[in-house]
Short mmCIF file of C-alpha atoms in Angstrom, two decimals:
data_model
loop_
_atom_site.label_atom_id
_atom_site.label_comp_id
_atom_site.label_asym_id
_atom_site.label_seq_id
_atom_site.Cartn_x
_atom_site.Cartn_y
_atom_site.Cartn_z
CA ASP A 176 0.12 -0.07 -0.19
CA ALA A 177 1.76 3.16 -1.51
CA GLY A 178 1.69 6.15 1.40
CA VAL A 179 2.04 9.71 0.74
CA THR A 180 4.22 10.56 -2.20
CA GLN A 181 5.82 14.01 -2.95
CA SER A 182 7.70 15.35 -5.96
CA PRO A 183 10.20 16.67 -6.68
CA THR A 184 12.55 15.97 -3.48
CA HIS A 185 14.51 19.16 -3.64
CA LEU A 186 14.21 22.37 -5.69
CA ILE A 187 16.16 25.21 -6.09
CA LYS A 188 14.79 28.53 -7.31
CA THR A 189 15.35 32.20 -7.41
CA ARG A 190 13.50 34.97 -6.13
CA GLY A 191 10.47 36.12 -8.04
CA GLN A 192 10.09 32.73 -9.92
CA GLN A 193 7.04 30.43 -9.45
CA VAL A 194 7.37 26.71 -7.83
CA THR A 195 5.01 23.90 -8.26
CA LEU A 196 4.92 21.16 -5.86
CA ARG A 197 2.91 17.61 -6.29
CA CYS A 198 1.26 15.29 -3.92
CA SER A 199 -0.41 11.88 -4.12
CA PRO A 200 -2.27 10.88 -1.34
CA LYS A 201 -2.13 7.55 0.62
CA SER A 202 -4.48 5.05 -1.37
CA GLY A 203 -7.92 5.72 -0.47
CA HIS A 204 -7.61 9.21 1.14
CA ASP A 205 -9.52 11.76 -0.32
CA THR A 206 -8.38 14.86 1.43
CA VAL A 207 -5.15 16.82 1.22
CA SER A 208 -3.55 19.12 3.24
CA TRP A 209 -0.29 20.99 2.88
CA TYR A 210 2.06 22.18 5.46
CA GLN A 211 5.07 24.32 5.60
CA GLN A 212 7.95 23.54 7.74
CA ALA A 213 10.64 26.34 8.19
CA LEU A 214 14.03 25.27 9.50
CA GLY A 215 13.67 24.44 13.30
CA GLN A 216 10.26 25.06 13.50
CA GLY A 217 7.00 22.73 13.78
CA PRO A 218 4.76 22.59 10.40
CA GLN A 219 2.45 25.25 9.54
CA PHE A 220 -1.10 24.67 8.07
CA ILE A 221 -1.13 26.13 4.39
CA PHE A 222 -4.72 24.91 3.14
CA GLN A 223 -6.32 21.59 2.82
CA TYR A 224 -8.50 20.38 -0.05
CA TYR A 225 -11.24 18.03 -0.55
CA GLU A 226 -13.76 17.36 -3.31
CA GLU A 227 -11.29 19.56 -5.71
CA GLU A 228 -12.16 22.74 -3.42
CA GLU A 229 -10.38 24.44 -0.78
CA ARG A 230 -11.91 23.68 2.46
CA GLN A 231 -10.04 25.65 4.61
CA ARG A 232 -6.80 27.57 4.80
CA GLY A 233 -4.02 28.96 7.02
CA ASN A 234 -2.43 32.60 7.07
CA PHE A 235 -0.62 32.44 4.23
CA PRO A 236 -0.78 35.01 1.19
CA ASP A 237 -2.39 34.56 -1.87
CA ARG A 238 0.80 33.66 -3.86
CA PHE A 239 -0.08 30.48 -2.37
CA SER A 240 -2.66 28.55 -4.17
CA GLY A 241 -3.35 24.86 -4.75
CA HIS A 242 -5.47 22.60 -6.86
CA GLN A 243 -6.67 19.17 -6.45
CA PHE A 244 -7.47 16.89 -9.14
CA PRO A 245 -10.14 14.38 -9.68
CA ASN A 246 -7.98 11.46 -8.49
CA TYR A 247 -7.19 13.19 -5.09
CA SER A 248 -3.75 14.21 -6.14
CA SER A 249 -2.85 17.62 -5.43
CA GLU A 250 -0.71 20.70 -6.41
CA LEU A 251 0.96 23.62 -4.18
CA ASN A 252 2.01 26.66 -6.18
CA VAL A 253 3.89 29.34 -5.04
CA ASN A 254 4.40 32.86 -6.78
CA ALA A 255 6.78 35.19 -6.63
CA LEU A 256 9.23 33.48 -4.44
CA LEU A 257 10.92 35.09 -1.73
CA LEU A 258 13.59 34.15 0.47
CA GLY A 259 11.54 33.54 3.24
CA ASP A 260 9.64 30.96 1.21
CA SER A 261 12.60 28.43 1.80
CA ALA A 262 11.37 25.41 3.86
CA LEU A 263 10.21 22.01 3.76
CA TYR A 264 6.48 21.48 2.28
CA LEU A 265 4.66 18.76 3.63
CA CYS A 266 1.75 16.96 2.08
CA ALA A 267 -0.68 15.24 4.22
CA SER A 268 -3.49 12.88 3.34
CA SER A 269 -6.76 11.74 5.12
CA LEU A 270 -10.03 10.57 5.10
CA VAL A 271 -12.55 13.53 5.26
CA ASP A 272 -13.49 14.96 8.54
CA ARG A 273 -11.19 12.23 10.18
CA ALA A 274 -8.63 13.35 12.60
CA SER A 275 -5.37 11.43 11.70
CA LEU A 276 -3.03 12.82 8.84
CA TYR A 277 -0.39 10.89 7.04
CA PHE A 278 2.26 12.71 6.06
CA GLY A 279 4.63 12.61 2.73
CA PRO A 280 8.58 12.83 3.04
CA GLY A 281 8.42 16.64 1.79
CA THR A 282 9.83 18.70 -0.77
CA ARG A 283 12.95 21.04 0.26
CA LEU A 284 12.61 24.20 -1.17
CA THR A 285 15.39 26.56 -1.33
CA VAL A 286 15.04 30.08 -2.75
CA THR A 287 18.22 31.83 -3.58
CA ALA B 187 -7.11 29.30 17.79
CA GLN B 188 -5.38 26.26 19.38
CA SER B 189 -2.06 26.70 20.51
CA VAL B 190 0.56 23.96 21.76
CA THR B 191 3.73 24.60 23.84
CA GLN B 192 6.50 21.95 23.97
CA LEU B 193 8.47 22.46 26.87
CA GLY B 194 12.12 21.96 26.14
CA SER B 195 13.67 22.19 22.68
CA HIS B 196 16.16 19.65 23.47
CA VAL B 197 16.02 16.59 26.00
CA SER B 198 19.26 14.23 26.46
CA VAL B 199 18.72 10.80 27.79
CA SER B 200 20.95 7.68 28.16
CA GLU B 201 20.06 4.51 26.41
CA GLY B 202 17.74 2.63 28.91
CA ALA B 203 16.44 5.81 30.92
CA LEU B 204 12.78 7.33 31.06
CA VAL B 205 11.86 9.50 28.12
CA LEU B 206 9.21 12.59 28.82
CA LEU B 207 8.68 14.90 26.65
CA ARG B 208 6.00 17.80 27.56
CA CYS B 209 3.14 19.17 25.75
CA ASN B 210 0.84 21.58 26.93
CA TYR B 211 -2.24 22.91 24.62
CA SER B 212 -4.43 25.91 24.87
CA SER B 213 -8.19 25.02 23.91
CA SER B 214 -11.60 25.86 24.94
CA VAL B 215 -12.99 22.38 24.69
CA PRO B 216 -11.01 19.30 24.69
CA PRO B 217 -9.46 18.73 21.41
CA TYR B 218 -7.77 16.10 19.48
CA LEU B 219 -4.00 15.66 20.48
CA PHE B 220 -1.16 13.88 18.41
CA TRP B 221 2.14 13.32 18.67
CA TYR B 222 4.37 12.94 15.41
CA VAL B 223 7.94 11.85 14.93
CA GLN B 224 10.36 13.07 12.40
CA TYR B 225 13.42 11.50 11.40
CA PRO B 226 16.37 13.49 9.58
CA ASN B 227 15.53 14.46 6.21
CA GLN B 228 12.21 12.92 6.45
CA GLY B 229 8.20 13.98 6.68
CA LEU B 230 6.24 13.07 10.15
CA GLN B 231 5.11 9.65 11.08
CA LEU B 232 2.31 9.28 13.54
CA LEU B 233 3.10 7.97 16.98
CA LEU B 234 -0.29 8.33 19.03
CA LYS B 235 -3.42 10.11 18.91
CA TYR B 236 -6.20 11.14 21.47
CA THR B 237 -9.52 11.43 20.06
CA SER B 238 -12.10 10.88 22.65
CA ALA B 239 -11.50 7.21 24.37
CA ALA B 240 -9.32 6.29 27.13
CA THR B 241 -7.05 9.19 28.60
CA LEU B 242 -3.90 6.97 28.55
CA VAL B 243 -3.07 6.24 24.94
CA LYS B 244 -0.43 3.68 23.86
CA GLY B 245 1.35 4.03 20.51
CA ILE B 246 4.04 2.78 18.27
CA ASN B 247 7.67 1.78 19.25
CA GLY B 248 6.61 1.61 22.85
CA PHE B 249 5.39 5.34 23.31
CA GLU B 250 2.51 6.63 25.60
CA ALA B 251 1.02 9.46 26.16
CA GLU B 252 -1.58 10.70 29.00
CA PHE B 253 -4.33 13.04 28.39
CA LYS B 254 -4.79 15.11 31.34
CA LYS B 255 -7.57 17.84 31.20
CA SER B 256 -7.12 19.31 34.45
CA GLU B 257 -3.56 20.10 33.44
CA THR B 258 -4.20 20.77 29.61
CA SER B 259 -1.36 18.58 29.00
CA PHE B 260 -0.56 15.37 26.81
CA HIS B 261 3.22 14.28 27.68
CA LEU B 262 4.87 11.62 25.60
CA THR B 263 6.99 8.95 27.63
CA LYS B 264 8.89 5.74 27.09
CA PRO B 265 10.27 3.70 29.85
CA SER B 266 13.48 2.52 28.50
CA ALA B 267 15.05 4.91 25.37
CA HIS B 268 16.37 3.34 22.63
CA MET B 269 19.51 4.66 20.15
CA SER B 270 16.92 4.56 17.48
CA ASP B 271 14.41 6.84 19.58
CA ALA B 272 16.54 10.00 18.60
CA ALA B 273 14.82 12.33 16.18
CA GLU B 274 12.74 15.29 16.55
CA TYR B 275 8.97 15.21 18.47
CA PHE B 276 6.30 17.24 17.74
CA CYS B 277 2.99 17.25 19.70
CA ALA B 278 -0.11 18.56 17.73
CA VAL B 279 -3.68 19.68 18.52
CA SER B 280 -6.56 19.38 16.06
CA ASP B 281 -10.12 21.25 16.74
CA ARG B 282 -12.96 18.63 17.59
CA ALA B 283 -15.60 20.44 15.91
CA THR B 284 -17.04 18.67 12.92
CA GLY B 285 -17.06 19.81 9.34
CA SER B 286 -14.31 21.21 7.82
CA THR B 287 -12.00 22.23 10.71
CA LEU B 288 -11.48 18.76 10.98
CA GLY B 289 -7.62 17.91 9.66
CA ARG B 290 -5.86 21.14 10.44
CA LEU B 291 -3.18 20.43 12.70
CA TYR B 292 -1.39 23.11 15.10
CA PHE B 293 2.20 22.13 15.82
CA GLY B 294 4.13 22.98 18.67
CA ARG B 295 7.70 23.90 17.96
CA GLY B 296 9.04 20.36 18.49
CA THR B 297 11.64 18.32 20.70
CA GLN B 298 14.71 17.22 19.69
CA LEU B 299 15.76 13.91 21.59
CA THR B 300 18.88 13.01 22.11
CA VAL B 301 19.88 9.29 23.04
CA TRP B 302 23.39 8.66 24.72
CA PRO B 303 24.94 5.30 24.82
#
């Protein structure tokens, strides 16, 4: 049973560029959440997708956007990258309205 | 909003010693509570969770945690540390409310556990 997968593993971008991160949820899961984990910090909630719609959103600017596809996979897009966007981006999947999240290995984004 | 405080950003124990990692939460109603572990360059793995049943929760790898409403705490313990337990541990809280708020976790800043031989 495949767990949550994310791609790419690592990414280096320049300030002002745009980036797209991808996530495939655990088999059978229909809800995807994205978290940002800065170095030395706990993960911070970005947003959650269910039925291809954003259900809830954390305190992140509109530069952060997402999408969920009919097969439940998801993308996180970040526009106009800032140095402060450098972090580990974690995708987590779950069943809708269930408390347990299953996390992927993350994508390490470095903005130079 | 929920919040979580993890006391001690670093904890060091000897192999075989008791592990105690502290977590306190703030919430107007008893929330769901979780402990996750993160090994270097990896994602988060769920150790255990408290949702509504027994206040003493047993998890994987010999870890357990006790929900104490009066103290708003959910401390993580393991009777005997192993070298393989060295990792970062995160306490997290989620709202109990039904609907769209489930699945949003609020994490503490983490506690780095070092185990000495």
